[in-house]
XYZ file of C-alpha atoms in Angstrom:
639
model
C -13.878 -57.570 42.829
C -17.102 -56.812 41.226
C -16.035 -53.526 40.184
C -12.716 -54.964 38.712
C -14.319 -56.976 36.911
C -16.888 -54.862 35.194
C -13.867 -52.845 34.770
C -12.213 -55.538 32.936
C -15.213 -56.127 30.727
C -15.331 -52.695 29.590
C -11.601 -52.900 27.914
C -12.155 -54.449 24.934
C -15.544 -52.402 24.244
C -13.388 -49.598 24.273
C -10.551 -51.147 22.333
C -13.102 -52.051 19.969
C -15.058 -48.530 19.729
C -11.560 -46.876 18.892
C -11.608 -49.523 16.060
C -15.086 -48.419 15.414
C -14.838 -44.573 15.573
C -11.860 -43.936 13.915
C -11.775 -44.897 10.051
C -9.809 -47.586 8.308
C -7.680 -46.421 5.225
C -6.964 -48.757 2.471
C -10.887 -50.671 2.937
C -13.084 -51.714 0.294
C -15.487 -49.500 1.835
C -13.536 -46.201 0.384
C -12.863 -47.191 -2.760
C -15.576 -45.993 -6.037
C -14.511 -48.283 -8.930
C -12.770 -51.705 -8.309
C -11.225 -53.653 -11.257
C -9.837 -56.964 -11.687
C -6.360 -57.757 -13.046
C -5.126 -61.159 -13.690
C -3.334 -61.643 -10.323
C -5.345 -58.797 -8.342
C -8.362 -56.326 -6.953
C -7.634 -53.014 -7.249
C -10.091 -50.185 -5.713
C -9.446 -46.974 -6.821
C -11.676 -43.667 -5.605
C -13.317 -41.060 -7.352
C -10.166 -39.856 -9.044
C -8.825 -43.215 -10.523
C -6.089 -43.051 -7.676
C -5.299 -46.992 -6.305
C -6.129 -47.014 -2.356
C -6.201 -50.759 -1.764
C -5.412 -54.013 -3.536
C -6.510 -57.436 -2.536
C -6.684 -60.908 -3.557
C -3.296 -61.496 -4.163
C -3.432 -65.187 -3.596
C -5.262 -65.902 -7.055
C -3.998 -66.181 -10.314
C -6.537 -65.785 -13.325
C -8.729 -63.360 -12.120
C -11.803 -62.272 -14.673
C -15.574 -61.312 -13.914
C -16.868 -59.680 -10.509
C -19.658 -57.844 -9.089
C -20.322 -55.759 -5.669
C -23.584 -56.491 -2.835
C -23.595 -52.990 -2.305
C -26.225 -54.173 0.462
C -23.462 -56.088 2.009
C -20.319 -54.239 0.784
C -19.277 -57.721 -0.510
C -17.378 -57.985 -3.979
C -17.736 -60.920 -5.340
C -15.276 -62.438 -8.004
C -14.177 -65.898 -10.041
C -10.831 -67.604 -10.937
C -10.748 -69.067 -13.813
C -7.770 -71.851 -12.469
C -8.340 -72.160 -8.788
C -9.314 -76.115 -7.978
C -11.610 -76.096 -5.758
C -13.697 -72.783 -6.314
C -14.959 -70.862 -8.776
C -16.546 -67.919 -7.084
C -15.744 -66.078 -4.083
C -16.719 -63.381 -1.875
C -14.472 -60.745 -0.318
C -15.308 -58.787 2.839
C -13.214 -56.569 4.632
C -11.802 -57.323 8.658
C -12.481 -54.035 10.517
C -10.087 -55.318 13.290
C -7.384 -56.387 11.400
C -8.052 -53.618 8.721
C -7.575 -56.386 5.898
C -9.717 -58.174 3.434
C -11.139 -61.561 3.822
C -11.933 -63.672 0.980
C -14.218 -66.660 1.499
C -15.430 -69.665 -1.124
C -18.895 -68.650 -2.523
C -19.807 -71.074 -5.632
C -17.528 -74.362 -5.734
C -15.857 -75.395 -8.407
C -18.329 -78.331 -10.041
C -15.659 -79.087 -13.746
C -14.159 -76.790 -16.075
C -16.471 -73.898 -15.983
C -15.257 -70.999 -17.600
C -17.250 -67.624 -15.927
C -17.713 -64.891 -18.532
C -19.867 -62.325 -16.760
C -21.143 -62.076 -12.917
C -24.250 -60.101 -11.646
C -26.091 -60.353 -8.179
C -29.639 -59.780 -6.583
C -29.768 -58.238 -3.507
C -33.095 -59.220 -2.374
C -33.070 -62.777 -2.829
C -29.379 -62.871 -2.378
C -28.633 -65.127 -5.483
C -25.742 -64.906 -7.747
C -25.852 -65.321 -11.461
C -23.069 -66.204 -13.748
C -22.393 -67.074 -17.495
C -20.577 -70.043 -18.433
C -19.255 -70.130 -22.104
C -17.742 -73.304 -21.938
C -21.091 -75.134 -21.099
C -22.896 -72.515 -23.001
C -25.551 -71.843 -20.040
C -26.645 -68.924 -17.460
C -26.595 -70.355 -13.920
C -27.915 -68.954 -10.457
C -27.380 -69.809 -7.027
C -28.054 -68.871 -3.203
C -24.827 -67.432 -1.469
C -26.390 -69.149 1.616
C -27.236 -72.476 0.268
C -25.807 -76.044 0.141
C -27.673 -76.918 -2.990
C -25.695 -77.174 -6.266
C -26.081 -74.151 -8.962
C -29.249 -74.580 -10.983
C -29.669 -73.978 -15.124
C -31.580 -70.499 -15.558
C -31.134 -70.446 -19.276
C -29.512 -73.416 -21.725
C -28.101 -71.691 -24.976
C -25.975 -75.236 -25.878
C -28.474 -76.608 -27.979
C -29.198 -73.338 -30.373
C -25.621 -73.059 -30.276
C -25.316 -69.710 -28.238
C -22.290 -68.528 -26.178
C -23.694 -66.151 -23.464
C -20.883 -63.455 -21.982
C -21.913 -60.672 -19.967
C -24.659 -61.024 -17.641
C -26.651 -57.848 -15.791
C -29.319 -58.300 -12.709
C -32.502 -55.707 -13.172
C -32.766 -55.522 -9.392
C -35.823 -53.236 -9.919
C -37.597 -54.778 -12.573
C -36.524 -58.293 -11.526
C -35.157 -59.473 -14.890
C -31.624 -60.617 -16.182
C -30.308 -59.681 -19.348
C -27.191 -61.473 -20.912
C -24.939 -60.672 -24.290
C -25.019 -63.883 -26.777
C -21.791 -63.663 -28.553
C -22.311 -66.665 -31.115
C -20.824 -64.595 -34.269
C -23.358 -66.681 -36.423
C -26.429 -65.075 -34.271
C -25.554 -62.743 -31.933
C -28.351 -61.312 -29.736
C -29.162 -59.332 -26.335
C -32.040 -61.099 -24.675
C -33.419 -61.045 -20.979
C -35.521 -63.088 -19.271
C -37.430 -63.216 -15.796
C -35.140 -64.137 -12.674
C -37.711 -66.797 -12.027
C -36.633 -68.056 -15.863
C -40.284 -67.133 -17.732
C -40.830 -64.923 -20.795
C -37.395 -65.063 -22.234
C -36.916 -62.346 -25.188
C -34.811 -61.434 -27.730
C -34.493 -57.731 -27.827
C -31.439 -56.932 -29.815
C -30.578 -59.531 -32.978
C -29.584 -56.802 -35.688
C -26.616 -55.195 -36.576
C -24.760 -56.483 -34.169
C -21.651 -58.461 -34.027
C -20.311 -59.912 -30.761
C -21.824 -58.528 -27.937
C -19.389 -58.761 -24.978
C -20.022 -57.196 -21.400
C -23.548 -55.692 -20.246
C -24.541 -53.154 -17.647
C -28.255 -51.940 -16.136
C -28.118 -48.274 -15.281
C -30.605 -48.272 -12.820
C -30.919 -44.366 -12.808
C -31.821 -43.806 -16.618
C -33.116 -46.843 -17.180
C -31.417 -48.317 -20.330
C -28.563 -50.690 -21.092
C -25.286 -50.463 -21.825
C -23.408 -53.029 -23.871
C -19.496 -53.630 -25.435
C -20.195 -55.109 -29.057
C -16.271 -56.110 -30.260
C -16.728 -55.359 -34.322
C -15.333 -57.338 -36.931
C -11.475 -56.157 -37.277
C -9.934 -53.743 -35.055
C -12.738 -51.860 -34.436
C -15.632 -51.850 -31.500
C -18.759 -49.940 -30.106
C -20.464 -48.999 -27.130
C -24.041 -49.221 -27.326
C -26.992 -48.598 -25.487
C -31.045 -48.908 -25.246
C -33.712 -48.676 -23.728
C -34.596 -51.501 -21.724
C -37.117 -53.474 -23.804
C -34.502 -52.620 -26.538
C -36.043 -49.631 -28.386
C -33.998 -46.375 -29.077
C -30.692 -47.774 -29.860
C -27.866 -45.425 -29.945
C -24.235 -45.758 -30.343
C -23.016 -44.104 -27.902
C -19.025 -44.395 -29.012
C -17.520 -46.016 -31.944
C -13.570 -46.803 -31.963
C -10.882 -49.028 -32.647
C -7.901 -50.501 -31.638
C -9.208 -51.630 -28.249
C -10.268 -55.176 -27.031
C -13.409 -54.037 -24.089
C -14.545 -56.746 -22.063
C -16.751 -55.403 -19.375
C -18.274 -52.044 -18.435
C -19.345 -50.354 -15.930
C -21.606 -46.789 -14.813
C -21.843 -43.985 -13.133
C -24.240 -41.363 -12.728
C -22.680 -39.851 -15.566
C -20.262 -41.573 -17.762
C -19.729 -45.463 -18.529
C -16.179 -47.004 -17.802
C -14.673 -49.969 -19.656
C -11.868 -52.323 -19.430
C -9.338 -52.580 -22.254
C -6.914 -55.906 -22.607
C -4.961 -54.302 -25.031
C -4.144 -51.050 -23.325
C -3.853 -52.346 -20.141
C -6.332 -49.392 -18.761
C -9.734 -48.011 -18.135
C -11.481 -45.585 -20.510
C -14.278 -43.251 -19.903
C -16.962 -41.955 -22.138
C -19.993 -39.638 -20.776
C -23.037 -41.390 -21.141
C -24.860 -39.149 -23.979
C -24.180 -40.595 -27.440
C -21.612 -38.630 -30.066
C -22.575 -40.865 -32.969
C -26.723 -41.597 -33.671
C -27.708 -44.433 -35.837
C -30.686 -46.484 -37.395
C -29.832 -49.830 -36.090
C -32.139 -50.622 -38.740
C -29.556 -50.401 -41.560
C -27.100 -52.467 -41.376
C -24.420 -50.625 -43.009
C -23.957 -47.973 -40.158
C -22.104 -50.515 -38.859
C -19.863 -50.588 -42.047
C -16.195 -52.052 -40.144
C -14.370 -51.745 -43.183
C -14.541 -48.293 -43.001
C -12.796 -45.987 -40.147
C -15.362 -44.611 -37.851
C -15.582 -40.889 -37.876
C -14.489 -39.171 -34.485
C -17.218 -36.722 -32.792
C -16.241 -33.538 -32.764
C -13.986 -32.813 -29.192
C -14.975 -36.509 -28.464
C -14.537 -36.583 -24.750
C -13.103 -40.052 -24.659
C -10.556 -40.750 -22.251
C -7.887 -42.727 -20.537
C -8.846 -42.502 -16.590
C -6.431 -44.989 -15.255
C -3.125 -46.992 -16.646
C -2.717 -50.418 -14.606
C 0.291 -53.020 -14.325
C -1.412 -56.021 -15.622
C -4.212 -56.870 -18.313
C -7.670 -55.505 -17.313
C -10.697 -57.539 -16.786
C -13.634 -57.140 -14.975
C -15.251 -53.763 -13.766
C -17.546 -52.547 -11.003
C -18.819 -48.934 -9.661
C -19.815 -47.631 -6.085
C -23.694 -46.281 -7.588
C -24.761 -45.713 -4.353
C -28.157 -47.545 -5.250
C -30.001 -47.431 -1.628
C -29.405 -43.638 -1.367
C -30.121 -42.793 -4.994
C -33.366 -44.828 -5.342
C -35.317 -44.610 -2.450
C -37.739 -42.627 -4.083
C -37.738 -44.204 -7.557
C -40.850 -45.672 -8.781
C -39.484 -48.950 -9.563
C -36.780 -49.394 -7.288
C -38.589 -48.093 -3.658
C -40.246 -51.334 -2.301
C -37.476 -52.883 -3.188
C -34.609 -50.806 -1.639
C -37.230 -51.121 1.817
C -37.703 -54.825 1.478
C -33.770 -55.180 1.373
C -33.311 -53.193 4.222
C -36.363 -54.701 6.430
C -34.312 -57.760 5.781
C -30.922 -55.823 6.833
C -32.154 -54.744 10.102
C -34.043 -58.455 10.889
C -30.343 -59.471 10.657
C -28.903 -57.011 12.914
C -31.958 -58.075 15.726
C -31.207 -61.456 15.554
C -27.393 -60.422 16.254
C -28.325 -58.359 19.435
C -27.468 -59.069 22.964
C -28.786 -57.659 26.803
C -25.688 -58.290 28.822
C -24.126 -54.678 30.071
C -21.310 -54.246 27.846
C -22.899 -55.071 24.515
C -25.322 -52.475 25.634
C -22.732 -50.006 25.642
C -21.352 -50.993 22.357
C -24.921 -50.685 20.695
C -24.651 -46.919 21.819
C -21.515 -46.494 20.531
C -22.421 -48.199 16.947
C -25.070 -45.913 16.757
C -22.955 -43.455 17.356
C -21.107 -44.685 14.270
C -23.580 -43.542 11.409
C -24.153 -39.479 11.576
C -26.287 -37.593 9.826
C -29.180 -40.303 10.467
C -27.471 -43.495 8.821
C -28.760 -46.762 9.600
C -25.726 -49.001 11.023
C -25.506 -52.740 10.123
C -23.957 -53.943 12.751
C -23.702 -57.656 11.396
C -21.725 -55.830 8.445
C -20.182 -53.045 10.329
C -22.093 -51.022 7.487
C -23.363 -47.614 7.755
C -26.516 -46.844 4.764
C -26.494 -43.360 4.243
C -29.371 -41.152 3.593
C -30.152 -38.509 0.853
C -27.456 -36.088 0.670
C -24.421 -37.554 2.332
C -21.498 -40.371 2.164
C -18.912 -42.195 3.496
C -17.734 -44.718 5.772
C -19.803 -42.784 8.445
C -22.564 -40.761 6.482
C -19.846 -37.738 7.580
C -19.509 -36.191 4.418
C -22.323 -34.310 3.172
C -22.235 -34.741 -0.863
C -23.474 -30.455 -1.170
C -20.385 -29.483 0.771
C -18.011 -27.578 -1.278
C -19.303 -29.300 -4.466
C -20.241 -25.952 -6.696
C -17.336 -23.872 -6.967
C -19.210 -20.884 -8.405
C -23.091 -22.172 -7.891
C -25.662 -23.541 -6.106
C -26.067 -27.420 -5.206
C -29.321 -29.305 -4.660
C -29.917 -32.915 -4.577
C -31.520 -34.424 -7.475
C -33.889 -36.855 -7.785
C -31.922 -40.135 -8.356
C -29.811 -38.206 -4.869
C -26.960 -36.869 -6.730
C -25.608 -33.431 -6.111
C -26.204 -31.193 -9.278
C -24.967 -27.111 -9.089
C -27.203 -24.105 -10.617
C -24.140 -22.301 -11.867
C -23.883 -18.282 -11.126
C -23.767 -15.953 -14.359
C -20.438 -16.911 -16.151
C -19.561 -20.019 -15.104
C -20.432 -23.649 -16.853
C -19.187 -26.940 -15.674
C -20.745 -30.083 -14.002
C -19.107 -28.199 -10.321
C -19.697 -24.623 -11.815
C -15.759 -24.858 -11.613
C -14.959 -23.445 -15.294
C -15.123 -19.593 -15.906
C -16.790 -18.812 -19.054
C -14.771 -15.922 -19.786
C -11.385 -17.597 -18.886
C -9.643 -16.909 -22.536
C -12.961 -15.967 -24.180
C -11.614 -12.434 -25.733
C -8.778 -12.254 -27.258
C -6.618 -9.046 -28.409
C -7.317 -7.222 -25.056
C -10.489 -7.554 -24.941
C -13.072 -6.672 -21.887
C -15.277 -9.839 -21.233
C -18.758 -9.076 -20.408
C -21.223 -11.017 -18.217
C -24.912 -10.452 -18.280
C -27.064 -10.193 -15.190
C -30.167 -11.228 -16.801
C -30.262 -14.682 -15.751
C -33.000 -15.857 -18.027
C -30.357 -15.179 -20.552
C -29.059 -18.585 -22.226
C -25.290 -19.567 -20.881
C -23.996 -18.628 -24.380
C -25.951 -15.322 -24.532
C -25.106 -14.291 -21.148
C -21.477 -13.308 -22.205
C -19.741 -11.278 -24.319
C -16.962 -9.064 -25.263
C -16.289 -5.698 -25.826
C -13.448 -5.241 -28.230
C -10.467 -2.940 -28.317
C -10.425 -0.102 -31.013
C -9.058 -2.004 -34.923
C -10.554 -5.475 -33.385
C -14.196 -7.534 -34.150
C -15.607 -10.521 -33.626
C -17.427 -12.414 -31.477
C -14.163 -13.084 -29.051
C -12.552 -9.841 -30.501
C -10.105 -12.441 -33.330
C -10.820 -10.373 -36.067
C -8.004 -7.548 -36.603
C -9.778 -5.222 -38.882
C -6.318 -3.725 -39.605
C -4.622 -6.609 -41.061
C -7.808 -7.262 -43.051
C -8.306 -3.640 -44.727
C -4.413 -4.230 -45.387
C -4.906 -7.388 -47.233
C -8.095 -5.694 -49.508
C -5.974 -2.417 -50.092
C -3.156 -4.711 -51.099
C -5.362 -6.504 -53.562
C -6.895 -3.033 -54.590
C -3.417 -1.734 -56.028
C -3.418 -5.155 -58.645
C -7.518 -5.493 -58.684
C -8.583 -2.240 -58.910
C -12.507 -3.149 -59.180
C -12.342 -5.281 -55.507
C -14.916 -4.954 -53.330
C -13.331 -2.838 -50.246
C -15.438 -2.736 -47.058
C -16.573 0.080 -45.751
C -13.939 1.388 -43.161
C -11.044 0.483 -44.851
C -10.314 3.905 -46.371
C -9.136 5.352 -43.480
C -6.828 2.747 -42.497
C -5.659 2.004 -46.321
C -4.889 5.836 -45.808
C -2.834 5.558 -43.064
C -1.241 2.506 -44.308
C -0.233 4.434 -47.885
C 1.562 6.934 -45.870
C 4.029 4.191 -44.517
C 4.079 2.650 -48.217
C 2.457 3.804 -50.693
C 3.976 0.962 -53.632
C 1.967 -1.737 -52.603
C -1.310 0.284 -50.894
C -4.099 1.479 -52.658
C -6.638 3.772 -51.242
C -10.126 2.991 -52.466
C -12.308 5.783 -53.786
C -15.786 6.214 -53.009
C -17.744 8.490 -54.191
C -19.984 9.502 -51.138
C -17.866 8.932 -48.625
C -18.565 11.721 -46.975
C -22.233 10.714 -46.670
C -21.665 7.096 -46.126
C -18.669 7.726 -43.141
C -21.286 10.512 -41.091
C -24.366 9.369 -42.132
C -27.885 11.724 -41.248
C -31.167 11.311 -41.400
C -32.136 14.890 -40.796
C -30.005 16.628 -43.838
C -30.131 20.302 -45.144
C -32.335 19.502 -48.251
C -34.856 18.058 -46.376
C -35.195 20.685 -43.484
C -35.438 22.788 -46.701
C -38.193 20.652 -48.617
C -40.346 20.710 -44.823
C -40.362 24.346 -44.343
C -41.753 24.497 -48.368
C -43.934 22.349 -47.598
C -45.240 23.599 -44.425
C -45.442 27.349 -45.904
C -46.401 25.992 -49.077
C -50.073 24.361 -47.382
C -50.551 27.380 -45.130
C -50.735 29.471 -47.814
C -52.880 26.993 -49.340
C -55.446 27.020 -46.280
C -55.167 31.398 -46.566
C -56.545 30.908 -50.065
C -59.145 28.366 -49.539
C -60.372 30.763 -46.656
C -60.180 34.051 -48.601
C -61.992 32.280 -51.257
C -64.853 30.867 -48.757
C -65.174 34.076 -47.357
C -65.853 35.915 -50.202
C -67.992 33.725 -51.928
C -70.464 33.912 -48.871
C -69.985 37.703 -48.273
C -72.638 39.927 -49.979
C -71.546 42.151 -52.443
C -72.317 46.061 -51.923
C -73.943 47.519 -54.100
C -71.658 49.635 -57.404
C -73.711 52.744 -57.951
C -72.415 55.342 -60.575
C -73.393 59.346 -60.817
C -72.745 61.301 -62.757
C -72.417 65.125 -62.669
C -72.466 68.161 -64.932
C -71.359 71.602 -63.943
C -71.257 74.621 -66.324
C -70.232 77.938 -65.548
C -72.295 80.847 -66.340
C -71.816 82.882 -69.177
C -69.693 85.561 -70.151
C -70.664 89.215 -69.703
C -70.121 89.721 -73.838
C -72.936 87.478 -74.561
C -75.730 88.873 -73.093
C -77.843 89.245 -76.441
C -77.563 84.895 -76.818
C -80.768 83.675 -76.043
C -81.564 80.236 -73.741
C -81.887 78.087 -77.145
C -78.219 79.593 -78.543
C -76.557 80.120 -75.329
C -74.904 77.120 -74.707
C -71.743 76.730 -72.256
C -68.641 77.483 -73.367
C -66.593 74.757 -70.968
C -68.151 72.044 -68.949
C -66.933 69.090 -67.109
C -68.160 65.620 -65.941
C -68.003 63.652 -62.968
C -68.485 60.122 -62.156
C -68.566 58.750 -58.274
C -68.928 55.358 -57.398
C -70.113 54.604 -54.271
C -70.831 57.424 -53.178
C -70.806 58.154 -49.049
C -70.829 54.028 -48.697
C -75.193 54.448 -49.499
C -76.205 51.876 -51.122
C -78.325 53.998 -53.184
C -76.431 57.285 -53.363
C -79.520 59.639 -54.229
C -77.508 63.231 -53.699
C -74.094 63.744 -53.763
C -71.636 63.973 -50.572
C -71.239 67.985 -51.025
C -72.358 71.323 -51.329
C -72.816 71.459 -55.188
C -73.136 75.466 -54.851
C -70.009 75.925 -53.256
C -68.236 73.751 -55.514
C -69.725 75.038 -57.966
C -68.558 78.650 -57.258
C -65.106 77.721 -56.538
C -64.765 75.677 -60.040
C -65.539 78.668 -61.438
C -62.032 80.117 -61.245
C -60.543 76.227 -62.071
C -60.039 74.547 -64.945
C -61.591 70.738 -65.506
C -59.082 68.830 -64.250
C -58.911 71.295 -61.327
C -62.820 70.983 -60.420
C -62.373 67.629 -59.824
C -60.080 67.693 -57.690
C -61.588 70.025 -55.462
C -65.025 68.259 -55.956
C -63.162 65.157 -54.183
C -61.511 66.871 -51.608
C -64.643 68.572 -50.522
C -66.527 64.585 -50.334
C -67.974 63.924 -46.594
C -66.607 60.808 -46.142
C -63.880 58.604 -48.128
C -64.593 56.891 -51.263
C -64.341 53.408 -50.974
């Protein structure tokens, strides 16, 4: 019996762990944006596509906001008679939602904008009828209480935003005679005004937690409208879109766009989050609404979802316990809401066997180290991964063509490989880059810049950056102009092709004349005239240095000495004149000699020869003769 029993016990632990381990479609807890319509809830994931709808039982649906802490949505009726806000939880068991009475219904309150605190678990709404910002505990039994009391300066607050971090509200004042964006402590101190210039009607207002500035809706005078944003003490101002033709109510953010609500279109429109028009706030006429505003270039605004009825109110899945655990402002308080998380979960323990077995199988529940709420049937995910379960790791097939890494604020973000760009790395850099057949060309260098890194190499007749630029078609158009213009300015490579192009038909083609061309199509540095003008040059200063030499050496070489001698020979006389005496005898022929240098002496005292023997031969010889022998009969060589 006892084991029948135990047996009977364990049943519906199992029947509920099946409900536990295997995921429920169509649940709040799967959805990324929800939005209200007038008679509706509709969650939507990641790519705008409706999963769920809820609610159905209301009729004038408007503001909401989302206990991410809780996975509670919370949301107001503008006609129901007895409440005015409620909450809306999802039944794991019967895999439906279950909406429950939050805030009653205390006259004709009209809610404009919704926000909640997680860590003191109060709710905050605008009422424009009464022209005040009220707060109260979802767990008490005490009426709403006044934060902020606009009636008497005639103020109409709208939109209303909770810093969670920085523990301050901040609400849009709509009054078109003052309009302003103030905040003020959640305790209600030190109330400021941080926008009151150029500004029209502010409408719906949104903290972005992970860059820390505001987002607001400000409906311009006309058709047209703005979305702005800030800092969060209201200092660098930006318009971050400019438009018309809509009527935004409420807005809402991601990590990287913001998404608002449009009556008018019946749809939600998207806008990334970094301004395409910058203004000075401080002039008032860059927010001239007469005047058209002028589109951004490739303004990526655009039309994510088209629903059935008008559209209202607007939240976003931020994931703000994973992304800001290690934020500076935002840390003790993500801890302190989850200390008070898991006190809740304690006090909802029990010892008997089988609930023992269930708390192994809900731990079982979260992978990847999530921390299961069982009060909430909630699993908090840490860095890195997602879903119902923590089963889906956020890195996993995220970067098509890159690396992912988890950023700071926890949100996946892809180094992209050489050639590819894209949030995912997803879009190919050379995908229709070059055109006309061109090769596309992608750099290795990876300190490169994206729009560096490629390039492309063109075809043969084609230019250009992307290879556009058909240098045929262009030399045709200047050779065209040449026949009428016949001074135009041709470029330089058109001759050829104005050539070819004359063949085909020569009426309307004319081919330009240069008068170098042969020098300006093969240009070179090293020509024939100025091989030439080198080799002068070079033989030109080596005979220079010869000179200078010669001359250096001979003006430091001693000179030899230049001696000159002469001599006299006479022959004797004749045999007929032997009765002459000494004094009347005189020679009948004689000759003279001069020798330089003679036998290289430097003083040459005798001469180089036998004077008697030439002597006797020049006896027989005439003058001219005698010398000759006298020099052939020399020692040595004259020099």
């Amino acid at each position: 019996m006892i084991q029948v029993r135990i047996g009977m016990m364990f049943v519906p632990a199992l029947i509920l762990a099946t409900f536990l381990l295997i995921p429920v479609h169509g649940t709040p807890l799967e959805w990324d944006f929800a939005v209200t319509l007038r008679t509706k809830i509709q969650f939507m994931d990641s790519s705008w596509q409706t999963i769920a709808t809820a609610a159905h039982e209301f009729d004038e649906l408007s503001a909401l906001t989302f206990d991410e802490s809780e996975e509670l949505i919370y949301f107001n009726d503008l006609k129901h008679q007895n409440g005015s806000i409620f909450s809306l939880r999802r039944d794991l068991l019967a895999s439906s939602h279950v909406v429950e009475q939050a805030i009653a219904r205390t006259g004709n309150e009209s809610v404009g904008g919704l926000a909640y605190d997680p860590l003191n678990m109060n709710l905050f709404w605008s009422d424009t009828q009464q022209r005040k910002i009220f707060f109260a505990s979802i767990h008490g039994s005490g009426p709403p209480k006044v934060l902020v009391d606009l009636s008497a300066e005639g103020g109409r607050p709208d939109g209303v935003a909770v810093d969670v971090c920085r523990r301050k509200l901040y609400w849009t004042n709509s009054n078109i005679t003052h309009p302003t964006v103030e905040r003020i402590d959640l305790d209600g101190n030190n109330r400021t005004v941080i926008v009151d210039s150029a500004i029209f009607m502010p409408r719906g207002i949104v903290v972005d937690q992970l860059s820390d500035r505001l987002f607001w809706i400000d409906d311009l005078e006309g058709v047209f409208f703005s979305v702005e944003s800030s800092m969060l003490d209201g200092t660098d101002r930006q318009v971050v879109l400019k438009d018309k033709h809509h009527e935004p109510l409420n807005l809402a953010v991601s990590n990287n766009a913001i998404y608002w609500t449009d009556r008018t279109t019946r749809a939600v429109w998207s806008h990334p989050k970094v301004p395409a028009i910058k203004v000075t706030t401080a002039d008032p006429t860059d927010f001239d609404t007469d005047s058209e505003p002028e589109p951004a270039a490739d303004c990526p605004l655009v039309r994510v979802a088209n629903l059935s009825e008008e559209a209202r109110g607007i939240v976003a899945r931020t994931g703000f316990y994973q992304r800001l655990q290690k934020d500076n402002h935002c840390a003790s308080i993500v801890r302190k809401v989850k200390m008070r998380l898991n006190e809740q979960s304690r006090k909802h323990e029990t010892r008997s066997l089988v609930d023992q077995k269930m708390k192994i199988l809900e731990d079982d529940r979260c992978m990847n180290g999530g921390d299961y709420m069982a009060s909430r049937d909630l699993c908090i995910c840490p860095t890195g991964f997602k879903g119902s379960r923590c089963e889906i790791r956020e890195c996993h097939h995220y970067c098509v063509h890159g690396t992912c890494q988890m950023s700071e604020s926890a949100y996946p973000v892809c180094y992209c490989q050489p050639g590819f760009t894209g949030e995912r790395c997803e879009v190919s850099m050379c995908s229709g880059l070059c055109l006309n057949g061109g090769h596309c060309r992608v750099s290795k260098d990876e300190k490169e810049p994206p729009t560096v890194s490629v390039s492309c190499e063109c075809s043969s007749k084609f230019g250009g950056a992307r290879c556009e630029q058909n240098s045929t078609e262009i030399c045709s158009l200047f050779c065209r102009l040449l026949k009428h213009e016949p001074n135009i300015y041709v470029p330089f490579g058109c001759h050829d092709i104005c050539e070819e192009l004359a063949e085909n038909n020569s009426t309307n083609i004319a081919i330009p004349q240069y008068t170098h061309l042969e020098v300006c199509i093969t240009p070179k540095v090293w020509t024939s005239s100025v091989i030439i003008i080198l080799v002068v040059g070079i033989v030109s200063s080596l005979l220079l240095v010869a000179v200078i030499v010669h001359g250096i050496r001979r003006l430091y070489k001693p000179k030899r000495p230049r001696i000159k001698k002469t001599f006299v020979f006479r022959k004797p006389a004749r045999t007929n004149s032997g009765g002459d005496t000494p004094l009347t005898n005189r020679p009948s022929e004689h000759c003279e000699i001069t020798i330089e240098n003679c036998c290289n002496m430097n003083i040459c005292e005798t001469p180089c020869f036998d004077p008697k023997l030439v002597e006797q031969s020049m006896t027989k010889s005439s003058c001219k003769e005698d010398k000759k022998i006298l020099i052939h009969n020399m020692e040595d060589d004259l020099y």
